Amino acid sequence: MLAVLRLIMATILIIIITLFALVYCIFSPKNPKHVYLFCRCFHQLQKIVGVKTVQRGLDNAPTPEKSVYISNHQSVFDFVTDPGMLRPRTVTLGKRDLLWVPFFGLLYWITGNILINREDKSKARDTIKQVAEDIHRRDLSVWVYPEGTRSKGRGLLPFKTGAFRMAIEAGVPITPMCTSTTHNKIDLNRLNNGIVITEMLEPIDVTEYKLSDAKALANRCHALMAEKIAQLDEEVAHLEAQANPDLDSDNSYTP
């Protein structure tokens, strides 16, 4: 019953945000400044879901400098845990299929995020080059999930090279953002779903990398993020054990 109530509340919130966005963005559609504003709204979903997010490392974000941000992609709950970390004038890259998601797809498009066709490899390559140019032409940063798909409990999946080629071509740093494991942690029928830690790591200078080095850069970032996520998971487990010393196994989770 609690899960149904939460889904209803989340749907109502998304509809309200979308209707407001249609009015707010009508005179400047697809302006990158809108994404930051509406991510503030989506950050409130954590209260509906019953998760407390702990945000760290925002001083590492190279705002007002431009960057390509990368983050681990776990599940639909990324839309609950991650929006509070997005920086001003940052847009996200998403697959074109998102456009057909009721209400959210329209909101995603009108606020200025970039939709790409990942099925057409040649167009995807052109998009990477175009976005690299837009980073400077439109003075924006880009947020990418380099795994390319949700991990769904499989750990940090191998990274595709698109985000790293984009950063190298644009000559802007890569800034990793790590979120502690949420797989098997969030139960919409449970009142309190505990703590999730999100942490921005230090920007990685790419000026010494060539496009042919994109895979090496991807591997470097993957190793850094895998290590940090493991650290965050240990810390979350410790914090929740302190807060709930009598927590039974039914309410525990396995990263």
Coordinates of N, CA and C in Angstrom, one line a residue:
M1 N 0.8 -1.2 0.0 CA 0.0 0.0 0.0 C 0.9 1.3 0.0
L2 N 1.9 1.2 0.8 CA 2.8 2.4 0.9 C 3.5 2.6 -0.5
A3 N 3.9 1.5 -1.2 CA 4.5 1.6 -2.5 C 3.5 2.3 -3.5
V4 N 2.2 1.9 -3.5 CA 1.2 2.5 -4.4 C 1.1 4.0 -4.1
L5 N 1.1 4.4 -2.8 CA 0.9 5.8 -2.4 C 2.1 6.6 -2.9
R6 N 3.3 6.0 -2.7 CA 4.5 6.7 -3.2 C 4.5 6.9 -4.7
L7 N 4.1 5.9 -5.4 CA 4.1 6.0 -6.9 C 3.1 7.1 -7.3
I8 N 2.0 7.1 -6.7 CA 1.0 8.2 -7.0 C 1.6 9.5 -6.7
M9 N 2.2 9.7 -5.5 CA 2.8 11.0 -5.2 C 3.9 11.4 -6.1
A10 N 4.7 10.4 -6.6 CA 5.8 10.7 -7.5 C 5.2 11.1 -8.9
T11 N 4.2 10.4 -9.3 CA 3.6 10.7 -10.6 C 3.0 12.1 -10.6
I12 N 2.3 12.5 -9.5 CA 1.7 13.8 -9.3 C 2.8 14.9 -9.4
L13 N 3.9 14.6 -8.7 CA 5.0 15.6 -8.6 C 5.6 15.8 -10.0
I14 N 5.8 14.7 -10.8 CA 6.3 14.8 -12.1 C 5.4 15.6 -13.1
I15 N 4.1 15.3 -12.9 CA 3.1 16.0 -13.8 C 3.1 17.5 -13.5
I16 N 3.1 17.9 -12.2 CA 3.2 19.3 -11.8 C 4.4 20.0 -12.3
I17 N 5.6 19.3 -12.1 CA 6.8 19.9 -12.6 C 6.8 20.1 -14.1
T18 N 6.2 19.1 -14.8 CA 6.2 19.2 -16.3 C 5.3 20.3 -16.7
L19 N 4.1 20.5 -16.1 CA 3.2 21.6 -16.5 C 3.8 22.9 -16.2
F20 N 4.5 23.0 -15.1 CA 5.2 24.3 -14.7 C 6.3 24.5 -15.7
A21 N 7.1 23.5 -16.1 CA 8.2 23.6 -17.1 C 7.7 24.1 -18.4
L22 N 6.5 23.6 -18.8 CA 6.0 24.1 -20.1 C 5.7 25.6 -20.1
V23 N 5.3 26.1 -19.0 CA 5.0 27.5 -18.9 C 6.4 28.3 -18.8
Y24 N 7.2 27.8 -17.9 CA 8.4 28.5 -17.5 C 9.4 28.5 -18.7
C25 N 9.5 27.4 -19.5 CA 10.5 27.3 -20.5 C 10.0 27.8 -21.9
I26 N 8.7 28.1 -22.0 CA 8.1 28.4 -23.3 C 8.9 29.5 -24.1
F27 N 9.4 30.5 -23.3 CA 10.1 31.6 -24.0 C 11.6 31.4 -24.2
S28 N 12.1 30.3 -23.6 CA 13.5 30.0 -23.8 C 13.7 28.5 -23.7
P29 N 13.0 27.7 -24.6 CA 13.1 26.3 -24.5 C 14.5 25.8 -24.8
K30 N 14.8 24.7 -24.1 CA 16.1 24.0 -24.3 C 17.3 24.9 -23.8
N31 N 17.0 25.8 -23.0 CA 18.1 26.6 -22.4 C 18.7 25.7 -21.3
P32 N 20.1 25.6 -21.3 CA 20.7 24.7 -20.3 C 20.5 25.1 -18.8
K33 N 20.2 26.3 -18.6 CA 20.0 26.8 -17.2 C 18.8 26.1 -16.6
H34 N 17.9 25.6 -17.4 CA 16.6 25.1 -16.9 C 16.9 23.7 -16.2
V35 N 17.8 23.0 -16.7 CA 18.1 21.6 -16.2 C 18.4 21.7 -14.7
Y36 N 19.3 22.6 -14.3 CA 19.7 22.7 -12.9 C 18.4 23.0 -12.1
L37 N 17.6 24.0 -12.5 CA 16.4 24.3 -11.8 C 15.5 23.2 -11.5
F38 N 15.2 22.4 -12.6 CA 14.3 21.3 -12.4 C 14.9 20.1 -11.8
C39 N 16.2 20.0 -11.8 CA 16.8 18.9 -11.0 C 16.6 19.2 -9.5
R40 N 16.6 20.5 -9.1 CA 16.3 20.8 -7.7 C 14.9 20.3 -7.3
C41 N 14.0 20.4 -8.3 CA 12.7 19.8 -8.0 C 12.7 18.3 -7.8
F42 N 13.4 17.6 -8.8 CA 13.4 16.2 -8.7 C 14.2 15.7 -7.5
H43 N 15.0 16.5 -6.9 CA 15.8 16.1 -5.8 C 14.8 15.8 -4.6
Q44 N 13.6 16.4 -4.7 CA 12.6 16.2 -3.6 C 12.0 14.8 -3.6
L45 N 12.2 14.1 -4.7 CA 11.7 12.7 -4.7 C 12.3 11.8 -3.6
Q46 N 13.5 12.2 -3.1 CA 14.1 11.4 -2.1 C 13.2 11.4 -0.8
K47 N 12.5 12.4 -0.6 CA 11.6 12.5 0.6 C 10.4 11.5 0.4
I48 N 9.9 11.4 -0.9 CA 8.8 10.5 -1.2 C 9.3 9.1 -1.0
V49 N 10.5 8.8 -1.5 CA 11.0 7.4 -1.5 C 11.5 7.0 -0.1
G50 N 11.8 7.9 0.7 CA 12.2 7.6 2.1 C 13.7 7.4 2.2
V51 N 14.5 8.1 1.3 CA 15.9 8.0 1.3 C 16.5 9.3 1.7
K52 N 17.6 9.2 2.5 CA 18.3 10.4 2.9 C 19.6 10.4 2.1
T53 N 19.8 11.5 1.2 CA 21.0 11.5 0.5 C 22.1 12.4 1.2
V54 N 23.3 12.0 1.2 CA 24.4 12.8 1.8 C 25.3 13.2 0.6
Q55 N 25.4 14.5 0.4 CA 26.1 15.0 -0.8 C 27.5 15.5 -0.4
R56 N 28.5 15.1 -1.2 CA 29.9 15.5 -0.9 C 30.6 15.9 -2.1
G57 N 31.7 16.7 -1.9 CA 32.6 17.0 -3.0 C 32.1 18.0 -4.0
L58 N 31.0 18.7 -3.8 CA 30.5 19.6 -4.8 C 31.6 20.7 -5.0
D59 N 32.5 21.0 -4.1 CA 33.5 21.9 -4.3 C 34.5 21.5 -5.3
N60 N 34.5 20.2 -5.7 CA 35.3 19.6 -6.7 C 34.8 19.9 -8.1
A61 N 33.5 20.2 -8.2 CA 32.9 20.5 -9.5 C 33.5 21.7 -10.1
P62 N 33.9 21.7 -11.3 CA 34.7 22.8 -11.9 C 33.7 23.9 -12.4
T63 N 32.7 24.2 -11.7 CA 31.8 25.3 -12.0 C 32.5 26.6 -11.6
P64 N 32.6 27.7 -12.4 CA 31.9 27.8 -13.6 C 32.6 27.3 -14.8
E65 N 33.7 26.6 -14.6 CA 34.4 25.9 -15.8 C 33.5 24.8 -16.3
K66 N 33.8 24.4 -17.6 CA 33.0 23.4 -18.2 C 33.6 22.0 -17.9
S67 N 32.8 21.0 -18.0 CA 33.3 19.6 -17.7 C 32.4 18.6 -18.4
V68 N 32.9 17.4 -18.5 CA 32.1 16.2 -18.8 C 32.0 15.4 -17.5
Y69 N 30.8 15.4 -16.9 CA 30.6 14.7 -15.7 C 30.2 13.2 -16.0
I70 N 30.7 12.3 -15.3 CA 30.3 10.9 -15.4 C 29.9 10.3 -14.1
S71 N 28.9 9.4 -14.2 CA 28.4 8.8 -13.0 C 28.0 7.3 -13.2
N72 N 28.0 6.5 -12.1 CA 27.5 5.1 -12.2 C 26.0 5.1 -12.4
H73 N 25.5 4.2 -13.2 CA 24.1 4.2 -13.6 C 23.5 2.9 -13.1
Q74 N 22.7 2.9 -12.0 CA 22.2 1.7 -11.3 C 20.8 1.3 -11.7
S75 N 19.9 2.2 -11.6 CA 18.5 1.9 -11.7 C 17.7 3.2 -11.9
V76 N 16.3 3.0 -12.0 CA 15.5 4.2 -12.1 C 15.6 5.1 -10.9
F77 N 16.1 4.6 -9.8 CA 16.3 5.4 -8.6 C 17.4 6.4 -8.7
D78 N 18.2 6.3 -9.8 CA 19.2 7.3 -10.0 C 18.5 8.7 -10.1
F79 N 17.3 8.7 -10.6 CA 16.5 10.0 -10.7 C 16.1 10.5 -9.3
V80 N 16.3 9.7 -8.3 CA 16.0 10.1 -6.9 C 17.3 10.6 -6.2
T81 N 18.4 9.8 -6.4 CA 19.6 10.1 -5.7 C 20.6 11.1 -6.4
D82 N 20.6 11.2 -7.7 CA 21.6 12.0 -8.4 C 21.3 13.4 -8.7
P83 N 20.1 13.8 -8.9 CA 19.8 15.2 -9.4 C 20.4 16.3 -8.5
G84 N 20.5 16.1 -7.2 CA 21.1 17.1 -6.4 C 22.5 17.4 -6.7
M85 N 23.2 16.6 -7.4 CA 24.6 16.7 -7.7 C 24.9 17.5 -9.0
L86 N 23.9 17.6 -9.8 CA 24.0 18.3 -11.1 C 24.3 19.8 -10.9
R87 N 25.3 20.3 -11.6 CA 25.7 21.7 -11.5 C 25.1 22.6 -12.5
P88 N 25.1 23.9 -12.2 CA 24.5 24.9 -13.2 C 25.0 24.8 -14.6
R89 N 24.2 25.0 -15.6 CA 24.5 24.9 -17.0 C 25.1 23.6 -17.4
T90 N 24.5 22.5 -16.8 CA 24.9 21.2 -17.1 C 23.7 20.5 -17.7
V91 N 23.8 19.8 -18.8 CA 22.7 19.0 -19.4 C 23.1 17.6 -19.4
T92 N 22.2 16.7 -19.6 CA 22.5 15.3 -19.6 C 22.3 14.7 -21.0
L93 N 22.9 13.6 -21.3 CA 22.8 12.9 -22.5 C 21.9 11.7 -22.2
G94 N 20.8 11.5 -23.0 CA 19.9 10.4 -22.8 C 19.5 9.8 -24.1
K95 N 19.1 8.6 -24.1 CA 18.6 7.9 -25.4 C 17.3 8.5 -25.8
R96 N 17.1 8.5 -27.1 CA 16.0 9.2 -27.7 C 14.7 8.6 -27.3
D97 N 14.7 7.3 -26.8 CA 13.5 6.7 -26.4 C 12.8 7.4 -25.2
L98 N 13.6 8.1 -24.4 CA 13.1 8.9 -23.3 C 12.0 9.8 -23.7
L99 N 12.0 10.3 -24.9 CA 11.1 11.3 -25.4 C 9.6 10.7 -25.3
W100 N 9.5 9.4 -25.3 CA 8.2 8.8 -25.3 C 7.7 8.4 -23.9
V101 N 8.4 8.7 -22.9 CA 8.0 8.5 -21.5 C 7.0 9.5 -21.2
P102 N 5.7 9.2 -20.8 CA 4.7 10.2 -20.5 C 5.2 11.3 -19.5
F103 N 5.0 12.5 -19.9 CA 5.3 13.7 -19.1 C 6.8 13.9 -18.9
F104 N 7.5 12.8 -18.4 CA 9.0 13.0 -18.2 C 9.7 13.3 -19.5
G105 N 9.3 12.6 -20.6 CA 10.0 12.8 -21.8 C 9.9 14.2 -22.3
L106 N 8.8 14.8 -22.2 CA 8.6 16.2 -22.6 C 9.4 17.1 -21.7
L107 N 9.4 16.9 -20.5 CA 10.2 17.6 -19.5 C 11.6 17.5 -19.8
Y108 N 12.1 16.3 -20.1 CA 13.5 16.1 -20.4 C 14.0 16.9 -21.6
W109 N 13.1 16.9 -22.6 CA 13.4 17.6 -23.9 C 13.4 19.2 -23.7
I110 N 12.3 19.7 -23.1 CA 12.1 21.1 -23.1 C 13.1 21.9 -22.2
T111 N 13.6 21.1 -21.2 CA 14.5 21.8 -20.3 C 15.9 21.9 -20.8
G112 N 16.2 21.2 -22.0 CA 17.5 21.4 -22.6 C 18.4 20.2 -22.7
N113 N 18.0 19.0 -22.2 CA 18.8 17.9 -22.2 C 19.0 17.4 -23.7
I114 N 20.0 16.6 -23.9 CA 20.3 16.1 -25.3 C 19.9 14.7 -25.5
L115 N 19.1 14.5 -26.5 CA 18.6 13.1 -26.9 C 19.4 12.6 -28.0
I116 N 19.9 11.4 -27.9 CA 20.8 10.8 -29.0 C 20.2 9.4 -29.4
N117 N 20.5 9.1 -30.6 CA 20.1 7.8 -31.2 C 21.3 6.8 -31.1
R118 N 21.3 6.0 -30.1 CA 22.5 5.1 -29.9 C 22.5 3.9 -30.8
E119 N 21.4 3.7 -31.5 CA 21.3 2.5 -32.4 C 22.1 2.8 -33.7
D120 N 22.1 4.1 -34.1 CA 22.8 4.5 -35.3 C 24.2 4.9 -34.9
K121 N 25.2 4.1 -35.1 CA 26.6 4.3 -34.6 C 27.2 5.5 -35.3
S122 N 26.9 5.7 -36.6 CA 27.5 6.8 -37.3 C 26.9 8.2 -36.8
K123 N 25.6 8.2 -36.5 CA 25.0 9.4 -36.0 C 25.5 9.7 -34.6
A124 N 25.7 8.6 -33.8 CA 26.2 8.7 -32.4 C 27.5 9.4 -32.4
R125 N 28.4 9.0 -33.4 CA 29.7 9.6 -33.5 C 29.6 11.1 -33.8
D126 N 28.7 11.4 -34.8 CA 28.5 12.8 -35.1 C 28.0 13.6 -33.9
T127 N 27.1 13.0 -33.1 CA 26.6 13.6 -32.0 C 27.7 14.0 -31.0
I128 N 28.6 13.0 -30.8 CA 29.7 13.3 -29.8 C 30.5 14.5 -30.3
K129 N 30.8 14.6 -31.6 CA 31.5 15.7 -32.1 C 30.7 17.0 -31.9
Q130 N 29.4 16.9 -32.2 CA 28.6 18.1 -32.1 C 28.5 18.6 -30.7
V131 N 28.3 17.7 -29.7 CA 28.2 18.0 -28.3 C 29.5 18.7 -27.8
A132 N 30.6 18.1 -28.3 CA 31.9 18.7 -27.9 C 32.0 20.1 -28.4
E133 N 31.5 20.4 -29.5 CA 31.5 21.8 -30.0 C 30.5 22.7 -29.2
D134 N 29.4 22.1 -28.9 CA 28.4 22.8 -28.2 C 28.8 23.2 -26.7
I135 N 29.7 22.4 -26.2 CA 30.2 22.7 -24.8 C 30.8 24.1 -24.8
H136 N 31.5 24.5 -25.8 CA 32.1 25.8 -25.9 C 31.1 26.8 -26.5
R137 N 30.4 26.4 -27.6 CA 29.5 27.4 -28.2 C 28.4 27.8 -27.3
R138 N 27.9 26.9 -26.5 CA 26.7 27.2 -25.7 C 27.1 27.3 -24.2
D139 N 28.4 27.2 -23.9 CA 28.9 27.4 -22.6 C 28.2 26.5 -21.6
L140 N 28.3 25.2 -21.8 CA 27.6 24.2 -21.0 C 28.5 23.0 -20.6
S141 N 28.1 22.3 -19.6 CA 28.8 21.0 -19.3 C 27.8 19.9 -19.6
V142 N 28.3 18.7 -19.6 CA 27.5 17.5 -20.0 C 27.6 16.4 -19.0
W143 N 26.5 15.8 -18.6 CA 26.5 14.7 -17.7 C 26.2 13.4 -18.4
V144 N 27.0 12.4 -18.3 CA 26.9 11.2 -19.0 C 27.0 10.0 -18.1
Y145 N 26.2 8.9 -18.4 CA 26.3 7.6 -17.7 C 27.1 6.7 -18.6
P146 N 28.5 6.6 -18.4 CA 29.3 5.9 -19.4 C 29.1 4.4 -19.6
E147 N 28.4 3.8 -18.6 CA 28.1 2.4 -18.7 C 27.1 2.1 -19.9
G148 N 26.3 3.1 -20.2 CA 25.4 3.0 -21.3 C 24.1 2.3 -21.0
T149 N 24.0 1.7 -19.9 CA 22.8 1.0 -19.4 C 22.8 0.9 -17.9
R150 N 21.7 0.6 -17.3 CA 21.6 0.4 -15.9 C 22.3 -0.9 -15.5
S151 N 23.0 -0.8 -14.4 CA 23.8 -2.0 -14.0 C 22.9 -3.0 -13.3
K152 N 21.8 -2.6 -12.6 CA 20.9 -3.5 -11.9 C 21.5 -4.6 -11.1
G153 N 22.4 -4.1 -10.2 CA 23.1 -5.0 -9.3 C 24.3 -5.7 -9.8
R154 N 24.7 -5.5 -11.0 CA 25.8 -6.2 -11.5 C 27.2 -5.5 -11.3
G155 N 27.2 -4.5 -10.4 CA 28.4 -3.8 -10.2 C 28.6 -2.7 -11.2
L156 N 29.8 -2.0 -11.2 CA 30.1 -1.0 -12.2 C 30.5 -1.7 -13.5
L157 N 29.6 -1.5 -14.5 CA 29.8 -2.2 -15.8 C 31.0 -1.5 -16.5
P158 N 31.5 -2.1 -17.5 CA 32.6 -1.5 -18.4 C 32.1 -0.2 -19.0
F159 N 33.0 0.8 -19.1 CA 32.6 2.1 -19.7 C 32.7 2.1 -21.2
K160 N 31.7 2.7 -21.9 CA 31.9 3.0 -23.3 C 32.8 4.2 -23.4
T161 N 33.3 4.5 -24.6 CA 34.3 5.6 -24.7 C 33.7 6.9 -25.1
G162 N 32.4 7.0 -25.4 CA 31.9 8.2 -26.0 C 32.1 9.4 -25.1
A163 N 31.8 9.3 -23.8 CA 32.0 10.5 -22.9 C 33.5 10.9 -22.9
F164 N 34.4 10.0 -23.0 CA 35.8 10.3 -22.8 C 36.3 10.9 -24.1
R165 N 35.8 10.4 -25.3 CA 36.2 11.1 -26.5 C 35.6 12.5 -26.6
M166 N 34.4 12.7 -26.0 CA 33.8 14.0 -26.0 C 34.7 15.0 -25.2
A167 N 35.1 14.5 -24.0 CA 35.9 15.4 -23.2 C 37.3 15.7 -23.8
I168 N 37.9 14.7 -24.4 CA 39.2 15.0 -25.1 C 39.0 15.9 -26.3
E169 N 38.0 15.7 -27.1 CA 37.8 16.6 -28.2 C 37.4 18.0 -27.8
A170 N 36.7 18.1 -26.7 CA 36.3 19.5 -26.2 C 37.5 20.1 -25.4
G171 N 38.4 19.3 -24.9 CA 39.5 19.8 -24.1 C 39.0 20.2 -22.7
V172 N 38.0 19.5 -22.2 CA 37.5 19.9 -20.8 C 37.7 18.7 -19.9
P173 N 37.8 18.9 -18.6 CA 38.1 17.8 -17.7 C 36.9 16.8 -17.6
I174 N 37.3 15.6 -17.2 CA 36.3 14.6 -16.8 C 36.1 14.7 -15.3
T175 N 34.9 14.8 -14.8 CA 34.6 14.9 -13.4 C 33.7 13.7 -12.9
P176 N 34.3 12.7 -12.3 CA 33.5 11.5 -11.9 C 32.6 11.9 -10.7
M177 N 31.4 11.3 -10.7 CA 30.5 11.4 -9.5 C 30.0 10.0 -9.2
C178 N 30.2 9.6 -7.9 CA 29.9 8.2 -7.5 C 28.7 8.2 -6.5
T179 N 27.9 7.2 -6.7 CA 26.7 7.1 -5.8 C 26.8 5.7 -5.2
S180 N 26.7 5.6 -3.9 CA 26.7 4.3 -3.2 C 25.6 3.4 -3.7
T181 N 25.8 2.1 -3.5 CA 24.9 1.1 -4.1 C 23.5 1.2 -3.6
T182 N 22.6 1.2 -4.6 CA 21.1 1.3 -4.2 C 20.4 0.0 -4.5
H183 N 21.1 -1.0 -5.2 CA 20.5 -2.2 -5.6 C 20.1 -3.0 -4.3
N184 N 18.8 -3.5 -4.2 CA 18.3 -4.2 -3.1 C 18.2 -3.4 -1.8
K185 N 18.4 -2.1 -2.0 CA 18.4 -1.2 -0.8 C 17.0 -0.5 -0.6
I186 N 16.5 0.0 -1.7 CA 15.2 0.8 -1.7 C 14.0 -0.1 -1.9
D187 N 13.1 -0.2 -0.9 CA 11.9 -0.9 -1.0 C 10.8 0.1 -0.8
L188 N 10.0 0.3 -1.8 CA 8.9 1.4 -1.7 C 7.9 1.0 -0.6
N189 N 7.8 -0.2 -0.2 CA 6.9 -0.5 0.9 C 7.5 -0.4 2.3
R190 N 8.8 0.1 2.3 CA 9.4 0.3 3.6 C 9.5 1.8 3.9
L191 N 9.2 2.2 5.1 CA 9.1 3.6 5.4 C 10.4 4.3 5.3
N192 N 11.5 3.7 5.9 CA 12.8 4.3 5.9 C 13.8 3.5 5.1
N193 N 14.3 4.0 4.0 CA 15.2 3.3 3.1 C 16.6 3.7 3.3
G194 N 16.9 4.4 4.4 CA 18.3 4.6 4.8 C 19.0 5.7 4.1
I195 N 20.3 5.6 4.0 CA 21.2 6.6 3.5 C 21.8 6.2 2.2
V196 N 22.0 7.2 1.3 CA 22.7 7.0 0.1 C 23.7 8.2 0.0
I197 N 25.0 7.9 -0.2 CA 26.0 8.9 -0.3 C 26.3 9.1 -1.8
T198 N 26.3 10.4 -2.2 CA 26.8 10.8 -3.5 C 28.0 11.7 -3.3
E199 N 29.1 11.4 -4.1 CA 30.3 12.1 -3.9 C 31.0 12.5 -5.3
M200 N 31.3 13.8 -5.4 CA 32.0 14.2 -6.6 C 33.5 14.1 -6.4
L201 N 34.2 13.5 -7.3 CA 35.6 13.3 -7.2 C 36.3 14.5 -7.9
E202 N 37.6 14.6 -7.8 CA 38.3 15.7 -8.4 C 38.4 15.6 -9.9
P203 N 38.3 16.7 -10.6 CA 38.3 16.7 -12.0 C 39.6 16.0 -12.5
I204 N 39.5 15.4 -13.7 CA 40.7 14.7 -14.3 C 41.1 15.5 -15.6
D205 N 42.3 16.0 -15.6 CA 42.7 16.8 -16.7 C 42.9 15.8 -17.9
V206 N 42.4 16.2 -19.1 CA 42.5 15.3 -20.3 C 43.5 15.9 -21.3
T207 N 44.1 17.0 -21.0 CA 44.9 17.7 -22.1 C 46.1 16.8 -22.6
E208 N 46.5 15.8 -21.8 CA 47.6 15.0 -22.3 C 47.1 13.8 -23.0
Y209 N 45.8 13.6 -23.2 CA 45.2 12.5 -23.9 C 44.8 12.8 -25.3
K210 N 45.0 11.9 -26.2 CA 44.6 12.0 -27.6 C 43.3 11.1 -27.7
L211 N 42.6 11.3 -28.8 CA 41.3 10.6 -29.0 C 41.6 9.1 -29.0
S212 N 42.8 8.7 -29.5 CA 43.1 7.2 -29.4 C 43.4 6.7 -28.0
D213 N 43.5 7.6 -27.1 CA 43.7 7.2 -25.7 C 42.4 7.2 -24.9
A214 N 41.2 7.3 -25.6 CA 39.9 7.4 -24.8 C 39.7 6.1 -24.0
K215 N 40.1 4.9 -24.5 CA 39.9 3.7 -23.7 C 40.7 3.7 -22.5
A216 N 41.9 4.2 -22.6 CA 42.8 4.2 -21.4 C 42.2 5.2 -20.4
L217 N 41.7 6.3 -20.8 CA 41.1 7.3 -19.9 C 39.9 6.7 -19.2
A218 N 39.1 5.9 -20.0 CA 37.9 5.3 -19.5 C 38.2 4.3 -18.4
N219 N 39.3 3.5 -18.7 CA 39.7 2.5 -17.7 C 40.2 3.1 -16.4
R220 N 40.9 4.2 -16.6 CA 41.4 5.0 -15.4 C 40.3 5.4 -14.5
C221 N 39.3 6.0 -15.2 CA 38.1 6.5 -14.4 C 37.3 5.4 -13.8
H222 N 37.2 4.3 -14.5 CA 36.5 3.1 -14.0 C 37.1 2.6 -12.7
A223 N 38.4 2.5 -12.7 CA 39.1 2.0 -11.5 C 38.9 3.0 -10.3
L224 N 39.0 4.3 -10.6 CA 38.8 5.3 -9.5 C 37.4 5.2 -9.0
M225 N 36.4 5.1 -9.8 CA 35.0 5.1 -9.4 C 34.7 3.8 -8.7
A226 N 35.2 2.6 -9.2 CA 34.9 1.4 -8.5 C 35.5 1.4 -7.1
E227 N 36.7 1.9 -6.9 CA 37.3 2.0 -5.6 C 36.4 2.9 -4.7
K228 N 36.0 4.0 -5.2 CA 35.3 5.0 -4.4 C 33.9 4.4 -4.0
I229 N 33.2 3.8 -4.9 CA 31.9 3.2 -4.6 C 32.0 2.1 -3.5
A230 N 33.1 1.3 -3.6 CA 33.3 0.3 -2.5 C 33.5 1.0 -1.2
Q231 N 34.2 2.1 -1.1 CA 34.4 2.8 0.1 C 33.1 3.4 0.6
L232 N 32.3 4.0 -0.3 CA 31.0 4.5 0.1 C 30.0 3.5 0.6
D233 N 30.1 2.3 0.0 CA 29.2 1.2 0.5 C 29.6 0.8 1.9
E234 N 30.9 0.7 2.2 CA 31.3 0.4 3.5 C 30.9 1.4 4.5
E235 N 31.0 2.7 4.1 CA 30.6 3.7 5.1 C 29.1 3.7 5.3
V236 N 28.3 3.5 4.3 CA 26.8 3.5 4.4 C 26.5 2.3 5.4
A237 N 27.1 1.2 5.2 CA 26.8 0.0 6.1 C 27.1 0.4 7.5
H238 N 28.3 1.0 7.7 CA 28.7 1.4 9.1 C 27.7 2.4 9.7
L239 N 27.3 3.4 8.9 CA 26.4 4.5 9.4 C 25.1 3.9 9.8
E240 N 24.6 3.0 8.9 CA 23.2 2.4 9.2 C 23.3 1.4 10.3
A241 N 24.4 0.8 10.5 CA 24.5 -0.1 11.7 C 24.5 0.6 13.0
Q242 N 25.2 1.8 12.9 CA 25.2 2.7 14.1 C 23.8 3.2 14.4
A243 N 23.1 3.6 13.4 CA 21.8 4.2 13.5 C 20.7 3.2 13.9
N244 N 20.9 1.9 13.4 CA 19.9 0.9 13.6 C 20.6 -0.4 14.2
P245 N 21.1 -0.4 15.4 CA 21.8 -1.5 15.9 C 21.0 -2.8 16.0
D246 N 19.7 -2.7 16.0 CA 18.8 -3.9 16.1 C 18.2 -4.2 14.7
L247 N 18.7 -3.6 13.6 CA 18.2 -3.9 12.3 C 18.2 -5.3 11.9
D248 N 17.1 -5.9 11.6 CA 17.0 -7.3 11.3 C 17.4 -7.6 9.8
S249 N 17.6 -8.8 9.4 CA 18.1 -9.1 8.1 C 17.1 -8.8 7.0
D250 N 15.8 -8.7 7.4 CA 14.8 -8.4 6.3 C 14.9 -7.0 5.8
N251 N 15.5 -6.1 6.7 CA 15.6 -4.7 6.3 C 17.0 -4.4 5.8
S252 N 17.9 -5.4 5.7 CA 19.3 -5.1 5.3 C 19.3 -5.2 3.7
Y253 N 20.4 -4.8 3.2 CA 20.5 -4.9 1.7 C 21.9 -5.4 1.4
T254 N 22.1 -5.9 0.2 CA 23.3 -6.5 -0.3 C 23.8 -5.7 -1.5
P255 N 24.9 -4.9 -1.3 CA 25.4 -4.1 -2.5 C 25.8 -5.0 -3.6

